[in-house]
PDB file of C-alpha atoms in Angstrom:
ATOM      1  CA  MET A   1     -10.016  -3.016 -30.755  1.00 48.00           C
ATOM      2  CA  ARG A   2     -12.721  -5.070 -32.495  1.00 48.00           C
ATOM      3  CA  ASP A   3     -16.447  -4.631 -32.162  1.00 51.00           C
ATOM      4  CA  VAL A   4     -18.946  -7.483 -32.061  1.00 54.00           C
ATOM      5  CA  GLY A   5     -19.349  -7.502 -35.871  1.00 57.00           C
ATOM      6  CA  GLY A   6     -15.630  -8.085 -36.441  1.00 57.00           C
ATOM      7  CA  GLY A   7     -14.868  -4.531 -37.630  1.00 58.00           C
ATOM      8  CA  PHE A   8     -12.589  -2.082 -35.904  1.00 60.00           C
ATOM      9  CA  MET A   9     -13.931   0.552 -33.545  1.00 56.00           C
ATOM     10  CA  LYS A  10     -12.327   3.920 -33.019  1.00 61.00           C
ATOM     11  CA  ARG A  11     -11.278   4.526 -29.448  1.00 60.00           C
ATOM     12  CA  LYS A  12     -13.226   7.443 -28.018  1.00 67.00           C
ATOM     13  CA  VAL A  13     -11.078  10.347 -26.923  1.00 67.00           C
ATOM     14  CA  ASN A  14     -12.148  12.432 -23.972  1.00 77.00           C
ATOM     15  CA  PRO A  15     -11.995  16.043 -25.238  1.00 73.00           C
ATOM     16  CA  ARG A  16     -11.132  17.198 -21.703  1.00 80.00           C
ATOM     17  CA  THR A  17      -7.805  15.347 -21.885  1.00 82.00           C
ATOM     18  CA  VAL A  18      -6.642  16.578 -25.303  1.00 86.00           C
ATOM     19  CA  ARG A  19      -3.788  19.050 -25.569  1.00 90.00           C
ATOM     20  CA  ILE A  20      -4.688  22.523 -26.833  1.00 91.00           C
ATOM     21  CA  LYS A  21      -3.395  23.548 -30.248  1.00 93.00           C
ATOM     22  CA  ASN A  22      -0.746  26.170 -31.062  1.00 94.00           C
ATOM     23  CA  ILE A  23       0.870  26.363 -27.621  1.00 93.00           C
ATOM     24  CA  THR A  24       2.918  29.520 -27.264  1.00 94.00           C
ATOM     25  CA  LYS A  25       3.814  29.599 -23.553  1.00 95.00           C
ATOM     26  CA  VAL A  26       4.630  26.951 -20.958  1.00 96.00           C
ATOM     27  CA  ARG A  27       5.353  27.211 -17.217  1.00 96.00           C
ATOM     28  CA  THR A  28       6.610  24.172 -15.318  1.00 97.00           C
ATOM     29  CA  ALA A  29       7.128  23.332 -11.643  1.00 97.00           C
ATOM     30  CA  TYR A  30       7.845  20.174  -9.670  1.00 97.00           C
ATOM     31  CA  ILE A  31       5.485  18.097  -7.570  1.00 97.00           C
ATOM     32  CA  MET A  32       7.573  16.983  -4.622  1.00 96.00           C
ATOM     33  CA  TRP A  33       7.325  14.348  -1.904  1.00 94.00           C
ATOM     34  CA  LYS A  34       9.854  15.279   0.780  1.00 92.00           C
ATOM     35  CA  ASP A  35      13.043  15.811  -1.251  1.00 93.00           C
ATOM     36  CA  ILE A  36      11.968  13.622  -4.179  1.00 95.00           C
ATOM     37  CA  PRO A  37      10.527  15.179  -7.361  1.00 97.00           C
ATOM     38  CA  ILE A  38       7.760  12.740  -8.316  1.00 97.00           C
ATOM     39  CA  ALA A  39       6.364  14.673 -11.301  1.00 98.00           C
ATOM     40  CA  THR A  40       6.316  17.941 -13.135  1.00 98.00           C
ATOM     41  CA  ILE A  41       3.218  20.034 -13.619  1.00 98.00           C
ATOM     42  CA  SER A  42       3.018  22.452 -16.528  1.00 97.00           C
ATOM     43  CA  GLU A  43       0.464  25.045 -17.502  1.00 97.00           C
ATOM     44  CA  GLU A  44       0.386  25.600 -21.256  1.00 96.00           C
ATOM     45  CA  ARG A  45      -1.284  28.493 -23.039  1.00 95.00           C
ATOM     46  CA  ASN A  46      -1.902  29.614 -26.598  1.00 94.00           C
ATOM     47  CA  ASP A  47      -2.626  33.021 -28.148  1.00 95.00           C
ATOM     48  CA  ALA A  48      -6.395  32.407 -27.850  1.00 94.00           C
ATOM     49  CA  ASP A  49      -5.825  32.178 -24.047  1.00 92.00           C
ATOM     50  CA  GLU A  50      -6.799  28.509 -24.012  1.00 93.00           C
ATOM     51  CA  ARG A  51      -4.948  26.572 -21.335  1.00 94.00           C
ATOM     52  CA  ASP A  52      -4.194  23.034 -20.373  1.00 95.00           C
ATOM     53  CA  TRP A  53      -2.320  21.359 -17.555  1.00 97.00           C
ATOM     54  CA  VAL A  54       0.202  18.574 -18.141  1.00 97.00           C
ATOM     55  CA  PHE A  55       1.412  16.154 -15.480  1.00 98.00           C
ATOM     56  CA  ARG A  56       4.568  14.175 -16.260  1.00 98.00           C
ATOM     57  CA  PRO A  57       5.183  11.561 -13.551  1.00 98.00           C
ATOM     58  CA  ASN A  58       8.663  10.312 -12.742  1.00 98.00           C
ATOM     59  CA  TYR A  59       7.763   6.676 -12.055  1.00 97.00           C
ATOM     60  CA  LYS A  60      11.260   5.785 -10.844  1.00 97.00           C
ATOM     61  CA  ASN A  61      11.049   8.488  -8.176  1.00 97.00           C
ATOM     62  CA  ILE A  62       7.459   7.549  -7.310  1.00 97.00           C
ATOM     63  CA  GLU A  63       8.611   3.985  -6.609  1.00 96.00           C
ATOM     64  CA  LYS A  64      11.566   5.333  -4.604  1.00 96.00           C
ATOM     65  CA  ALA A  65       9.183   7.423  -2.465  1.00 95.00           C
ATOM     66  CA  ARG A  66       6.793   4.502  -2.001  1.00 94.00           C
ATOM     67  CA  ALA A  67       9.687   2.235  -0.999  1.00 96.00           C
ATOM     68  CA  THR A  68      10.522   4.625   1.838  1.00 92.00           C
ATOM     69  CA  GLY A  69       6.946   4.607   3.132  1.00 88.00           C
ATOM     70  CA  GLY A  70       5.441   7.395   1.067  1.00 84.00           C
ATOM     71  CA  ASN A  71       1.755   7.192   0.229  1.00 85.00           C
ATOM     72  CA  VAL A  72       2.339   8.872  -3.113  1.00 92.00           C
ATOM     73  CA  PHE A  73      -0.592   9.681  -5.371  1.00 91.00           C
ATOM     74  CA  ILE A  74      -1.586  12.707  -7.406  1.00 93.00           C
ATOM     75  CA  PRO A  75      -5.284  13.527  -6.985  1.00 91.00           C
ATOM     76  CA  GLY A  76      -7.146  13.192 -10.286  1.00 91.00           C
ATOM     77  CA  ILE A  77      -4.329  11.225 -11.954  1.00 94.00           C
ATOM     78  CA  ASP A  78      -4.370   7.417 -12.268  1.00 93.00           C
ATOM     79  CA  LEU A  79      -0.678   6.634 -11.915  1.00 94.00           C
ATOM     80  CA  ASP A  80      -1.375   2.926 -12.441  1.00 93.00           C
ATOM     81  CA  LEU A  81      -1.865   3.666 -16.146  1.00 95.00           C
ATOM     82  CA  HIS A  82       1.845   4.600 -16.380  1.00 95.00           C
ATOM     83  CA  LYS A  83       1.243   7.223 -19.036  1.00 96.00           C
ATOM     84  CA  LYS A  84       4.124   9.463 -20.033  1.00 97.00           C
ATOM     85  CA  GLU A  85       1.895  12.488 -19.502  1.00 96.00           C
ATOM     86  CA  TYR A  86      -1.628  13.255 -18.358  1.00 96.00           C
ATOM     87  CA  ILE A  87      -3.327  16.240 -20.000  1.00 96.00           C
ATOM     88  CA  ARG A  88      -6.226  18.191 -18.515  1.00 95.00           C
ATOM     89  CA  ASN A  89      -7.777  21.165 -20.314  1.00 93.00           C
ATOM     90  CA  TYR A  90      -9.684  22.130 -17.189  1.00 94.00           C
ATOM     91  CA  VAL A  91      -8.435  22.968 -13.703  1.00 95.00           C
ATOM     92  CA  PRO A  92      -7.370  19.565 -12.352  1.00 95.00           C
ATOM     93  CA  ALA A  93      -8.236  18.260  -8.886  1.00 94.00           C
ATOM     94  CA  PHE A  94      -4.594  18.556  -7.792  1.00 95.00           C
ATOM     95  CA  VAL A  95      -4.652  22.305  -8.553  1.00 96.00           C
ATOM     96  CA  GLU A  96      -8.167  22.919  -7.237  1.00 94.00           C
ATOM     97  CA  GLU A  97      -7.458  21.465  -3.825  1.00 92.00           C
ATOM     98  CA  ARG A  98      -4.206  23.447  -3.466  1.00 92.00           C
ATOM     99  CA  THR A  99      -5.386  26.940  -4.393  1.00 94.00           C
ATOM    100  CA  ILE A 100      -7.878  29.438  -3.004  1.00 91.00           C
ATOM    101  CA  PRO A 101     -11.042  29.653  -5.113  1.00 92.00           C
ATOM    102  CA  LEU A 102     -12.374  32.925  -6.446  1.00 91.00           C
ATOM    103  CA  GLY A 103     -14.966  34.297  -4.059  1.00 91.00           C
ATOM    104  CA  ARG A 104     -13.318  33.086  -0.859  1.00 93.00           C
ATOM    105  CA  PRO A 105     -13.352  35.980   1.660  1.00 95.00           C
ATOM    106  CA  ASP A 106      -9.607  35.872   2.416  1.00 93.00           C
ATOM    107  CA  LEU A 107      -8.455  35.486  -1.204  1.00 94.00           C
ATOM    108  CA  TYR A 108      -7.163  39.038  -1.668  1.00 93.00           C
ATOM    109  CA  GLU A 109      -5.541  39.077   1.763  1.00 94.00           C
ATOM    110  CA  MET A 110      -3.616  35.928   0.807  1.00 92.00           C
ATOM    111  CA  MET A 111      -2.685  37.373  -2.597  1.00 93.00           C
ATOM    112  CA  ASP A 112      -1.280  40.442  -0.820  1.00 94.00           C
ATOM    113  CA  ARG A 113       0.758  38.235   1.557  1.00 92.00           C
ATOM    114  CA  ILE A 114       2.443  36.485  -1.361  1.00 93.00           C
ATOM    115  CA  ARG A 115       2.616  39.670  -3.479  1.00 93.00           C
ATOM    116  CA  LEU A 116       0.518  38.190  -6.274  1.00 93.00           C
ATOM    117  CA  PRO A 117      -0.904  41.077  -8.343  1.00 92.00           C
ATOM    118  CA  GLN A 118      -3.617  39.035 -10.054  1.00 91.00           C
ATOM    119  CA  TYR A 119      -5.335  35.688  -9.621  1.00 93.00           C
ATOM    120  CA  ASP A 120      -3.033  33.058 -11.124  1.00 95.00           C
ATOM    121  CA  LEU A 121      -3.412  29.430 -10.043  1.00 95.00           C
ATOM    122  CA  PHE A 122      -0.003  28.276 -11.247  1.00 96.00           C
ATOM    123  CA  GLU A 123       1.886  31.131  -9.601  1.00 95.00           C
ATOM    124  CA  PHE A 124      -0.201  30.734  -6.435  1.00 95.00           C
ATOM    125  CA  MET A 125       0.915  27.098  -6.197  1.00 95.00           C
ATOM    126  CA  CYS A 126       4.567  28.022  -6.743  1.00 94.00           C
ATOM    127  CA  ARG A 127       4.564  30.819  -4.173  1.00 94.00           C
ATOM    128  CA  THR A 128       2.700  28.948  -1.429  1.00 93.00           C
ATOM    129  CA  HIS A 129       4.125  25.487  -2.247  1.00 92.00           C
ATOM    130  CA  SER A 130       0.506  24.308  -2.201  1.00 89.00           C
ATOM    131  CA  ALA A 131       0.844  21.848   0.625  1.00 86.00           C
ATOM    132  CA  CYS A 132      -2.506  20.560   1.816  1.00 83.00           C
ATOM    133  CA  GLY A 133      -3.763  18.129   4.411  1.00 77.00           C
ATOM    134  CA  ASN A 134      -4.709  15.408   1.924  1.00 74.00           C
ATOM    135  CA  ASN A 135      -1.124  14.193   1.436  1.00 82.00           C
ATOM    136  CA  ASP A 136       2.518  15.234   1.815  1.00 87.00           C
ATOM    137  CA  LEU A 137       2.969  16.567  -1.713  1.00 93.00           C
ATOM    138  CA  TYR A 138       3.953  20.152  -2.422  1.00 94.00           C
ATOM    139  CA  VAL A 139       4.923  22.289  -5.410  1.00 96.00           C
ATOM    140  CA  SER A 140       8.387  23.734  -5.950  1.00 95.00           C
ATOM    141  CA  ARG A 141       9.827  25.826  -8.768  1.00 93.00           C
ATOM    142  CA  THR A 142      12.996  23.722  -8.717  1.00 92.00           C
ATOM    143  CA  PRO A 143      13.659  20.234  -7.311  1.00 91.00           C
ATOM    144  CA  ASP A 144      16.324  21.551  -4.943  1.00 90.00           C
ATOM    145  CA  LYS A 145      13.837  23.759  -3.023  1.00 87.00           C
ATOM    146  CA  VAL A 146      12.803  21.362  -0.286  1.00 89.00           C
ATOM    147  CA  ILE A 147      10.322  22.200   2.471  1.00 86.00           C
ATOM    148  CA  ASP A 148       8.853  20.323   5.408  1.00 87.00           C
ATOM    149  CA  VAL A 149       5.104  20.274   4.769  1.00 84.00           C
ATOM    150  CA  ASN A 150       4.508  19.357   8.405  1.00 82.00           C
ATOM    151  CA  ASP A 151       6.123  22.594   9.582  1.00 83.00           C
ATOM    152  CA  PRO A 152       3.295  25.155   9.735  1.00 77.00           C
ATOM    153  CA  LYS A 153       5.809  27.968   9.220  1.00 82.00           C
ATOM    154  CA  PHE A 154       7.492  26.814   6.006  1.00 82.00           C
ATOM    155  CA  PRO A 155       8.468  29.872   3.945  1.00 84.00           C
ATOM    156  CA  PHE A 156       6.657  31.167   0.896  1.00 86.00           C
ATOM    157  CA  ASP A 157       8.567  31.366  -2.380  1.00 89.00           C
ATOM    158  CA  VAL A 158       7.952  34.957  -3.461  1.00 87.00           C
ATOM    159  CA  PRO A 159      10.294  36.201  -6.186  1.00 84.00           C
ATOM    160  CA  GLU A 160      12.225  39.407  -5.526  1.00 78.00           C
ATOM    161  CA  ASP A 161      11.047  40.820  -8.847  1.00 67.00           C
ATOM    162  CA  THR A 162       7.260  40.933  -8.651  1.00 58.00           C
ATOM    163  CA  ARG A 163       6.607  42.296 -12.130  1.00 58.00           C
ATOM    164  CA  TYR A 164       3.780  40.293 -13.565  1.00 53.00           C
ATOM    165  CA  ASP A 165       5.240  38.355 -16.439  1.00 55.00           C
ATOM    166  CA  TYR A 166       6.184  35.008 -14.808  1.00 52.00           C
ATOM    167  CA  ASP A 167       7.620  33.619 -18.026  1.00 51.00           C
ATOM    168  CA  TRP A 168       4.426  34.285 -19.950  1.00 45.00           C
TER     169      TRP A 168
END
């Protein structure tokens, strides 16, 4: 990239999209459209308890879903850029709109229903599948766990072992 004077300019990097350093733990789930895994979402953490979120789109599957009539988009992610991964070191829009915020009156009631011992956005998404009215995407621990987001009684995914370690 050249500036007006003919020299080279450094591309500015948004610090909110830079991966954290010294990652020690990673949890990954699938973002699904019907039975098609269109991306993975990972929460990464280091020993300083810094976290980031990484979205890795599967563009072949996104095109497959779109070809069958799916309006497939991931809120907060510009899929037209065709990046291999999108990094957010803040809670991304996709996660925010699919989880219950701290302070909501029914938060602890919902945590009890899904046997979640402490507030954990990633685990909340996995257990509830995080379907929302904005689109037909949902979250699944594995790509073979398929739900119907239009069925108001789709089951939660609560592990039998509820010890709080969740691969951390």
